[in-house]
Short mmCIF file of C-alpha atoms in Angstrom, two decimals:
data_model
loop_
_atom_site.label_atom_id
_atom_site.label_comp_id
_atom_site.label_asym_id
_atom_site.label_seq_id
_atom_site.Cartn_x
_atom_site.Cartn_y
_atom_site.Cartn_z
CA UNK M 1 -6.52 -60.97 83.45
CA UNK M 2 -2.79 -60.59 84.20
CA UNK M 3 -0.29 -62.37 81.31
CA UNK M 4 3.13 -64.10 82.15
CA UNK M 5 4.80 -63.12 79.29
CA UNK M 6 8.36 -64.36 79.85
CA UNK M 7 9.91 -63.24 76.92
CA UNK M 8 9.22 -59.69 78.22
CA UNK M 9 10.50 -60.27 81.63
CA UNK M 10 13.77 -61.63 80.24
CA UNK M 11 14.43 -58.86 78.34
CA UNK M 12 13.63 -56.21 80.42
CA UNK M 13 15.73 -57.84 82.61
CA UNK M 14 18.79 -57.69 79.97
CA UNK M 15 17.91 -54.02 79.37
CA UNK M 16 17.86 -53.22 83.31
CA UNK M 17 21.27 -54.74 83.74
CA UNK M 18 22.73 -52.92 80.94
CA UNK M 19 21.54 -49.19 82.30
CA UNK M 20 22.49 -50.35 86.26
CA UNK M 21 25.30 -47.95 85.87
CA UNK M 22 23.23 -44.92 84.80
CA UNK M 23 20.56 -45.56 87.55
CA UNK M 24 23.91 -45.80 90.11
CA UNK M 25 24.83 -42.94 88.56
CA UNK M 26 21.81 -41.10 89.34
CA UNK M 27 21.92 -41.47 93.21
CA UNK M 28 23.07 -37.98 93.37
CA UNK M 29 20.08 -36.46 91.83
CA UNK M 30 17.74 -38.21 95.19
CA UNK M 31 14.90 -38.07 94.89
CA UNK M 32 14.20 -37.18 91.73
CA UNK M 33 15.52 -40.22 89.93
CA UNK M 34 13.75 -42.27 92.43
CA UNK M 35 10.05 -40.73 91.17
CA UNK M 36 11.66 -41.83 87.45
CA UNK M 37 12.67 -44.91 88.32
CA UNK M 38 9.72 -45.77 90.49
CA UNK M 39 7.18 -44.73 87.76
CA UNK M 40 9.52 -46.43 84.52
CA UNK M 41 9.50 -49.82 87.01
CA UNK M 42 5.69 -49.50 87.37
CA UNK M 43 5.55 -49.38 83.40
CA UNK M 44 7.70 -52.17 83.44
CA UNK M 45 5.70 -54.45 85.14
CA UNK M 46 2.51 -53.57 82.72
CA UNK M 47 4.82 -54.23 80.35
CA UNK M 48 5.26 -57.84 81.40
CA UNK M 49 1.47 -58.50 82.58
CA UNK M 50 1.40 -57.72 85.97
CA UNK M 51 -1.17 -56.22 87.61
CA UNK M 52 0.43 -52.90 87.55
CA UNK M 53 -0.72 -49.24 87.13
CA UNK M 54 1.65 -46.06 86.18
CA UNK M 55 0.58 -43.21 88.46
CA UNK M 56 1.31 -40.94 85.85
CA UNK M 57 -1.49 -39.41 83.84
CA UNK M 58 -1.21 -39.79 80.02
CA UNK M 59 -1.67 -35.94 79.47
CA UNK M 60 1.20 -34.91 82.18
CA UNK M 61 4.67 -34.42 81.22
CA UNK M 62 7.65 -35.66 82.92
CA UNK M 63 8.55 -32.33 84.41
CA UNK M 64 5.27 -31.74 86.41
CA UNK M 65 4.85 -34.98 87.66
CA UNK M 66 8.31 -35.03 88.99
CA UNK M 67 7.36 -31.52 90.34
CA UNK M 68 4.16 -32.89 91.87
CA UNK M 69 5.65 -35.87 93.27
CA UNK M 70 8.06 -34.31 94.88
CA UNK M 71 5.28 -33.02 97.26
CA UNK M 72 3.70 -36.08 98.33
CA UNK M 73 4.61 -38.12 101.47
CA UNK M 74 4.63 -41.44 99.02
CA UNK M 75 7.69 -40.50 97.77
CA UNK M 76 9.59 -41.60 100.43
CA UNK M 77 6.84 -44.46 101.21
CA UNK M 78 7.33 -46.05 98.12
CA UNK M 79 9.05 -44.74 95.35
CA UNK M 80 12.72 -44.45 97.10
CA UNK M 81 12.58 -48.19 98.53
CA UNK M 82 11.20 -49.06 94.69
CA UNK M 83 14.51 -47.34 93.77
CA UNK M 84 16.64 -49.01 96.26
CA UNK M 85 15.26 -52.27 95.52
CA UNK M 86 15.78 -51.95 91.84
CA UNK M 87 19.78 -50.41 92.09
CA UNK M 88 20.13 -53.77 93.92
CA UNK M 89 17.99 -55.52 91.49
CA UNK M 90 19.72 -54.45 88.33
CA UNK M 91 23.35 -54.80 89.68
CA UNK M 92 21.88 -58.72 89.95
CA UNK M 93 20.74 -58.79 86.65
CA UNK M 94 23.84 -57.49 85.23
CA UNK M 95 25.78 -59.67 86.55
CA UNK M 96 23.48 -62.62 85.75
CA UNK M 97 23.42 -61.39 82.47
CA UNK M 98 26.68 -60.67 81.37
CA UNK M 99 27.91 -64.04 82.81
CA UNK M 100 25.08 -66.12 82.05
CA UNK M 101 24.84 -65.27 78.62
CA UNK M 102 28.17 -65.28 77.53
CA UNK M 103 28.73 -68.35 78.97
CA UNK M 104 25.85 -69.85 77.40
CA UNK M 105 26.96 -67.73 73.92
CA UNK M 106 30.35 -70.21 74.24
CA UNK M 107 29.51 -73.12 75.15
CA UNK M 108 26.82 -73.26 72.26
CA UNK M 109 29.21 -72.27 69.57
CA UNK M 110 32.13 -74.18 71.14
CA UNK M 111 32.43 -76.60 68.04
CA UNK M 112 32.81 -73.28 65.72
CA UNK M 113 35.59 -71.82 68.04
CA UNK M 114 37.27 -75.11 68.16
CA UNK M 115 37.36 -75.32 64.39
CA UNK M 116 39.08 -71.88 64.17
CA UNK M 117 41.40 -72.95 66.98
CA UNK M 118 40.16 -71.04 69.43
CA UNK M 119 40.49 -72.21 73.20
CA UNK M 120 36.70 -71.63 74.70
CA UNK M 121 37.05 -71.98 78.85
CA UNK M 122 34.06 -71.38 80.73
CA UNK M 123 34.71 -71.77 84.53
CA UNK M 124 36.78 -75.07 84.62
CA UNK M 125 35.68 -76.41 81.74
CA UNK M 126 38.23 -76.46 78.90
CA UNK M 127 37.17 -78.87 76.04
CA UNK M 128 40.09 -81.24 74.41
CA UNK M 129 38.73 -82.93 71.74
CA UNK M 130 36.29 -81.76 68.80
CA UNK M 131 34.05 -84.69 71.20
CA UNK M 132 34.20 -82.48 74.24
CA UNK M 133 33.18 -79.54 71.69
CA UNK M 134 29.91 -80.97 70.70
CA UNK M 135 29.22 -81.80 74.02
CA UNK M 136 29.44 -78.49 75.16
CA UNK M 137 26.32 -77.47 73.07
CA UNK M 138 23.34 -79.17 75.12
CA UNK M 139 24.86 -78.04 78.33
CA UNK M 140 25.07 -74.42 77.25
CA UNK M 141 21.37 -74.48 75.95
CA UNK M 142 20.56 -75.80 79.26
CA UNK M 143 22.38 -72.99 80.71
CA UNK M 144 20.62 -70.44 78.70
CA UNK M 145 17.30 -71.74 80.31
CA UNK M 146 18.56 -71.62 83.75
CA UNK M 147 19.82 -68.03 83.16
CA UNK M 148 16.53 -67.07 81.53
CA UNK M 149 14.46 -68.74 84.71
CA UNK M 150 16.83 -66.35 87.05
CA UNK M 151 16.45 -63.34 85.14
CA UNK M 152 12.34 -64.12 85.22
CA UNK M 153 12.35 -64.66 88.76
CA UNK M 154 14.69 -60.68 89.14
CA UNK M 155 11.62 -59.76 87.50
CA UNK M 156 8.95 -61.26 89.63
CA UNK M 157 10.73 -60.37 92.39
CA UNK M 158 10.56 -56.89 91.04
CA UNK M 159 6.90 -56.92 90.74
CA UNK M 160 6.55 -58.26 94.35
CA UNK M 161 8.33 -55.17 95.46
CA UNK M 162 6.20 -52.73 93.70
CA UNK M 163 3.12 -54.47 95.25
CA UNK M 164 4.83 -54.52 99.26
CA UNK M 165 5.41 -50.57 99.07
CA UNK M 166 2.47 -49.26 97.54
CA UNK M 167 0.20 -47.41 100.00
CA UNK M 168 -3.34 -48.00 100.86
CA UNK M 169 -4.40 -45.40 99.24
CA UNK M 170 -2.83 -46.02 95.95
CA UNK M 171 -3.72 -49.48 95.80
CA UNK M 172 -7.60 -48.52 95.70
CA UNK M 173 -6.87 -46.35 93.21
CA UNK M 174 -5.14 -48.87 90.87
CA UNK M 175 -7.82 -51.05 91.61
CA UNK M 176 -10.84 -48.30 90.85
CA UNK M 177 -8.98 -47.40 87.87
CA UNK M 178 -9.22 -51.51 86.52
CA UNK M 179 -12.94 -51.00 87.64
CA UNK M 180 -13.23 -47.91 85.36
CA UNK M 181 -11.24 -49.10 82.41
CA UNK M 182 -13.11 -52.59 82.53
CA UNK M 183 -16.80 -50.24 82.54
CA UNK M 184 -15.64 -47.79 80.00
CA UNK M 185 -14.57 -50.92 77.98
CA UNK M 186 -18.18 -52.23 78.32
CA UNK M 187 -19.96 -48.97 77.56
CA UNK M 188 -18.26 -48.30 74.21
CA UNK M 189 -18.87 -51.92 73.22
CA UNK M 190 -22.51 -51.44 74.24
CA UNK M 191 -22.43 -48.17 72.24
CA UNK M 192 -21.40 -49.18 69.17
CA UNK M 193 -23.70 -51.99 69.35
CA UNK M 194 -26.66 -50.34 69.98
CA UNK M 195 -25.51 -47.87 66.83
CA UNK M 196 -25.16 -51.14 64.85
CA UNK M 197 -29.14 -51.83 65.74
CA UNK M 198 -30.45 -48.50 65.10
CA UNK M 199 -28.96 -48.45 61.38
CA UNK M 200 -30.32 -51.91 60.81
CA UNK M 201 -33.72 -51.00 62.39
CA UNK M 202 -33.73 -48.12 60.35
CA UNK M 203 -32.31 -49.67 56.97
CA UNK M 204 -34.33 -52.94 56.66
CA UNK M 205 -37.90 -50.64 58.82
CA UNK M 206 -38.56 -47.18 58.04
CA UNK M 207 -36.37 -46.96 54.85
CA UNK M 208 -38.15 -49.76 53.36
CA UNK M 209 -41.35 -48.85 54.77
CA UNK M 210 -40.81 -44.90 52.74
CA UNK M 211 -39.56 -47.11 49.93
CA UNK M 212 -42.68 -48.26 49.76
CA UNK M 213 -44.57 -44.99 49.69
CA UNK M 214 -42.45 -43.54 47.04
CA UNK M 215 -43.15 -46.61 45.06
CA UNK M 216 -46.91 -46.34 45.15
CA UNK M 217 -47.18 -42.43 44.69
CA UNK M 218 -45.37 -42.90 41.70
CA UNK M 219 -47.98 -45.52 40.49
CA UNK M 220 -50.53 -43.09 41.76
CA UNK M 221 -49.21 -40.02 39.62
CA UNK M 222 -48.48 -42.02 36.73
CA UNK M 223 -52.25 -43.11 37.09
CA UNK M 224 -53.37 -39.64 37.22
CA UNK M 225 -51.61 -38.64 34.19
CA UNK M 226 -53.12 -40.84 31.95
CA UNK M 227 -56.89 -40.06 33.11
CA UNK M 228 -56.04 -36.39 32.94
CA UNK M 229 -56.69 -35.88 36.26
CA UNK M 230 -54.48 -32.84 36.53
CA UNK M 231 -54.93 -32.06 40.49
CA UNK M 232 -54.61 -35.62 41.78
CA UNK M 233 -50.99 -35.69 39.94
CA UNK M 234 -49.99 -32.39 41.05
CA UNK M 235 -50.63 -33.82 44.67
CA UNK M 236 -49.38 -37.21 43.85
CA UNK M 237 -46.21 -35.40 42.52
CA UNK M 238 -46.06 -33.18 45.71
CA UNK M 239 -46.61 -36.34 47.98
CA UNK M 240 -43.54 -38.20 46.27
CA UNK M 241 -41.11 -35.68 46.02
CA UNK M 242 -41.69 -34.80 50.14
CA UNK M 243 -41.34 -38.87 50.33
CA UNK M 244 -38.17 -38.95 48.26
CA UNK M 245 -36.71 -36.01 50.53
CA UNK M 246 -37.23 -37.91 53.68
CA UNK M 247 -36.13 -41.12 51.78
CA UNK M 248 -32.84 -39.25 51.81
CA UNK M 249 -33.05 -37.43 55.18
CA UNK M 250 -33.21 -40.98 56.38
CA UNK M 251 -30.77 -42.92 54.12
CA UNK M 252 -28.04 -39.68 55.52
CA UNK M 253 -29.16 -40.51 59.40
CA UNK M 254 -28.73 -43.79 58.73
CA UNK M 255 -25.22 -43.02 57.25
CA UNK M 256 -24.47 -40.66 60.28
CA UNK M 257 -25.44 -43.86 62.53
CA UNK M 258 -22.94 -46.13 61.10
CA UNK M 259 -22.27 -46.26 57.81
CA UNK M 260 -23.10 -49.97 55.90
CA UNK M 261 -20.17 -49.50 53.79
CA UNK M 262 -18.12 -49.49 57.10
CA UNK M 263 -19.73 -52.92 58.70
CA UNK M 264 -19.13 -54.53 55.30
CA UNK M 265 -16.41 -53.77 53.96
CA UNK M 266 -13.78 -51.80 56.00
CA UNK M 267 -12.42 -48.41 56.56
CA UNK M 268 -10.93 -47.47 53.55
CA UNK M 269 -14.07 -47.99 51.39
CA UNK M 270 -16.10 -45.79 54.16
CA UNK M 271 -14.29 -43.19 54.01
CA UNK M 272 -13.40 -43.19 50.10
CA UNK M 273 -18.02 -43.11 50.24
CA UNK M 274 -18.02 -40.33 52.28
CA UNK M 275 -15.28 -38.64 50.44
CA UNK M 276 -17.40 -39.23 46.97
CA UNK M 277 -20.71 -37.88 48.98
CA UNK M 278 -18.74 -34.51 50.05
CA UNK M 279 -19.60 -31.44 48.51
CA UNK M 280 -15.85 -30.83 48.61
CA UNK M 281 -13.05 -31.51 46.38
CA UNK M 282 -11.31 -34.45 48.17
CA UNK M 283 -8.04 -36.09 47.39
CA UNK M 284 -8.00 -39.38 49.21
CA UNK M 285 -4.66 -41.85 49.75
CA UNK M 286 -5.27 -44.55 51.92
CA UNK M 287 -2.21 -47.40 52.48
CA UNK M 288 -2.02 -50.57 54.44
CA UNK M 289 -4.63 -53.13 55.69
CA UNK M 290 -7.36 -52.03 57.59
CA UNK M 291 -9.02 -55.60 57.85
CA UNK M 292 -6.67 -55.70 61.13
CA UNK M 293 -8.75 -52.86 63.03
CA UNK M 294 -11.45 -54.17 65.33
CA UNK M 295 -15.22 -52.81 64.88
CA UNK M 296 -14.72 -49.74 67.58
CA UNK M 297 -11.33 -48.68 66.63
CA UNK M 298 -12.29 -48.51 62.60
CA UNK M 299 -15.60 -46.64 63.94
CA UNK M 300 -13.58 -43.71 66.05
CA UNK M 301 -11.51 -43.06 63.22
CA UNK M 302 -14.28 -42.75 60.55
CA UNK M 303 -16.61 -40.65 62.67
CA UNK M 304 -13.55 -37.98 63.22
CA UNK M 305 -12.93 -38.07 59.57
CA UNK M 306 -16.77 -37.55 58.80
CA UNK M 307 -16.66 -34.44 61.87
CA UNK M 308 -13.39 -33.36 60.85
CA UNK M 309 -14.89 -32.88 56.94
CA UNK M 310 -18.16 -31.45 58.15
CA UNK M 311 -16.14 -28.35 59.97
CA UNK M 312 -13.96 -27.84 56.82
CA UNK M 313 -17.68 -27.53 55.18
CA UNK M 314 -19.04 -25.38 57.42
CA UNK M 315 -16.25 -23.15 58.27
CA UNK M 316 -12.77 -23.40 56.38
CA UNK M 317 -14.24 -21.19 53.62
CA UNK M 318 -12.37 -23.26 50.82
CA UNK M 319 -13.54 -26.00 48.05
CA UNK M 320 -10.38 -28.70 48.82
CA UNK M 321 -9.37 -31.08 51.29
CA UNK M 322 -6.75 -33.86 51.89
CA UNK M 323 -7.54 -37.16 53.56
CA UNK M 324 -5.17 -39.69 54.11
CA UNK M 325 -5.01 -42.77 55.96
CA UNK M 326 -1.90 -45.46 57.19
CA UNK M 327 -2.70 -48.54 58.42
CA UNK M 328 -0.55 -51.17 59.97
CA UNK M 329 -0.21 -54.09 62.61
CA UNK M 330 0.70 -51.44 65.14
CA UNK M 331 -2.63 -49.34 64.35
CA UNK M 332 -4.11 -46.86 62.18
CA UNK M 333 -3.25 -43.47 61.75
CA UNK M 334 -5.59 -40.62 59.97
CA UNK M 335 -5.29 -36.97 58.69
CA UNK M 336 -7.52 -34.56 57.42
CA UNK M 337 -6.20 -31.53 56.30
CA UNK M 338 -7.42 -28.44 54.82
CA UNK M 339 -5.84 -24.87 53.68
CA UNK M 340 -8.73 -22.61 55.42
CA UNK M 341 -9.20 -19.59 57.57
CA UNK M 342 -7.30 -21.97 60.81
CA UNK M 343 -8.67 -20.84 64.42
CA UNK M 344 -10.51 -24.01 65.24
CA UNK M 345 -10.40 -24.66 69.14
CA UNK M 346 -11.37 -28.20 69.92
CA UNK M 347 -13.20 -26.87 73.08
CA UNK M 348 -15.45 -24.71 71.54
CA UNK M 349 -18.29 -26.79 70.68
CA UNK M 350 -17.04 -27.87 67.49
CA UNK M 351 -17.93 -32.03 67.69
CA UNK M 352 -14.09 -32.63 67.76
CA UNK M 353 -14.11 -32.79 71.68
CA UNK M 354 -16.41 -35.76 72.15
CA UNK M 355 -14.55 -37.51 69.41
CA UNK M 356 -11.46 -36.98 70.91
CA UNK M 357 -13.13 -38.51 74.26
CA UNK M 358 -13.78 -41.33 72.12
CA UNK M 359 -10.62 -41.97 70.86
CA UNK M 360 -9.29 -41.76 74.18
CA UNK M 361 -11.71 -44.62 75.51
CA UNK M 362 -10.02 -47.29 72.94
CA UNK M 363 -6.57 -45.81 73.50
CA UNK M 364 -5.95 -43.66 70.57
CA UNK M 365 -5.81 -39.19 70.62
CA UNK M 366 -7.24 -36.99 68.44
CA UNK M 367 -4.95 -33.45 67.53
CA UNK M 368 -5.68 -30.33 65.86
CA UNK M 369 -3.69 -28.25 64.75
CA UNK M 370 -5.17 -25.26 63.79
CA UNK M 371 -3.06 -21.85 63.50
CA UNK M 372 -5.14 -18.83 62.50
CA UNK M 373 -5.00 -17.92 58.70
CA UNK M 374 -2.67 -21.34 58.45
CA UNK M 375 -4.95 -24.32 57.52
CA UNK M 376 -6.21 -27.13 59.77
CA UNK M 377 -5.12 -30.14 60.29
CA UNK M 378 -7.07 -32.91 62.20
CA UNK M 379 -4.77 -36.20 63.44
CA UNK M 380 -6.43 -39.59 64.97
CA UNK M 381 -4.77 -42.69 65.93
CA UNK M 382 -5.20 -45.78 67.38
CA UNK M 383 -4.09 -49.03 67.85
CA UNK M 384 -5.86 -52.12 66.32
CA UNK M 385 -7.25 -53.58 69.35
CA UNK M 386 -8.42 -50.69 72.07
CA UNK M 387 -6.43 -51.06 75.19
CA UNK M 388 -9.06 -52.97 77.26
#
């Protein structure tokens, strides 16, 4: 659901008056700085809550989507009048701006000026008295208002332009992209539920249920023991420890699932668990407050740890790793780090792939970087909330 967000659209606004020259400027680069300014406009307008979509993939750079753009008709269907409208656009808000805020900057600090002995004149008003000073104040916050209402409606304005020359074609795919964010949203949501339900199903059925069987063979043997029955114990000893092994074969699924520690009490104590559990030397800093990521965003970025440690097991031929973690109101960002034989390739099957598919769905990225002979080093982050 699109958000007003008028604070947004004002300054935007402020900040598109101030670089009008630079965009005038960059009429003689047509029509390259029209794909630019088309696309930056289009992030604008997300920006402020409108239903808006850049055309730019994430993974592309600047260079080759200028270069790709450049070879589609569109261009000159909609990003040059986008451009055209918004030179005209931002020459407004400049000059809405620049007036409309200084104005409103001097007639709300006219009784300071007058104090100092400075003459304030805005338009024909010229106060006379410390009386006309004061009075000066309510009708320059009023101004403010009425600049900030024009400088919303630039924006609007804006947005309605960006709707009236997008083609058919790119309309549909806005809209199938909402369609796809809005189901990828559900599925991961549905995901980690049904995770959730396995490890309780499995916690509070089987595991108790094995609990149980350990339990009595240990009765059983101890039983055996004292009538001398040497063969029952030997079996009943058998029978336990193959009990106690799938005990723990279950109690690591279940950890694999989704941790406890995780649902209960945050990131930081998941990951300092599975640190303590590794069979590696592990030197852990964690900082910040990680009661601010939500349940699928904490999840991602313990489940890359957990794959990230499990390669540096399997394959870094070395007995030490670093994990750290930031957290912040902006997101939460996590390395893991090792000094091992390098040469990891994300696409070869190593686990790290669907992970970073993961992250991607709640609109973090996972990076590896992985130079032969010089260590690996593992990077996920993500914002609080995923991007839904």
């Amino acid at each position: 659901m699109p958000h007003f967000h008028s604070g947004r659209r004002v300054l935007t606004e402020i900040i598109a008056g101030a670089v009008f020259p630079v965009i005038l400027a960059s009429v003689v680069v047509l029509p390259i700085s029209a794909i630019a300014v088309a696309e930056a406009d289009r992030r604008r307008a997300l920006f402020c809550g409108a239903p808006s979509m850049p055309l730019r993939p994430a993974g592309q750079s600047w260079r080759s989507w200028i270069r790709f753009r450049l070879g589609d008709w569109a261009l000159w269907r909609t990003d040059l009048p986008v451009f055209l409208t918004a030179l005209v656009l931002c020459a407004l808000s400049l000059i809405v701006s620049f007036f409309g805020l200084i104005s409103t900057s001097v007639l709300v600090f006219n009784p300071a000026l007058w104090a100092f002995g400075i003459e304030a004149v805005v338009g024909p008003f010229k106060p006379m008295s410390l009386l006309q000073a004061w009075v000066a104040v309510p009708v320059g916050l009023l101004l403010g208002v009425v600049t900030a209402a024009i400088l919303t409606a630039i924006s609007l304005l804006r947005d309605a332009s960006l709707k009236a020359f997008l083609t058919a074609s790119e309309q549909d795919l806005i809209a199938k992209l909402d369609k796809l964010r809005s189901s990828r949203a559900s599925l991961t949501e549905a995901f980690e539920a049904e995770r959730q339900r396995i490890e309780r199903d499995l916690h509070d059925g089987a595991q108790q249920e094995l609990m149980a069987v350990v339990l009595r063979l240990g009765i059983l043997e101890a039983a055996a023991l004292t009538q001398e029955e040497t063969s029952i114990s030997r079996q009943a000893t058998s029978a336990r420890e193959q009990a106690e092994h799938a005990l723990e074969r279950l109690r690591q699924t279940v950890r694999d699932i989704h941790p406890r520690e995780l649902s209960d009490f945050g990131l930081k104590v998941a990951v300092e668990e599975l640190a303590a559990r590794s069979p590696l030397g592990i030197e852990f800093t964690a900082t910040g407050e990680d009661s601010l990521l939500s349940s699928p965003t904490a999840a991602a970025i313990y489940f890359s740890i957990s794959e990230a440690l499990t390669n540096v097991t399997k394959h870094a031929k070395v007995d030490q790793a670093w994990i750290e973690i930031r957290c912040g109101g902006a997101g939460v960002w996590a390395r893991v780090r090792d000094e091992g034989r390098g040469g990891v390739d994300i696409a070869a099957g190593s686990g790290l792939a669907g992970l970073r598919e993961r992250m991607r769905s709640i609109g973090g990225d996972l990076e590896i970087n992985s130079p032969a002979g010089g260590g690996t080093e593992v990077t996920a982050s993500a914002p609080c909330e995923p991007t839904w």
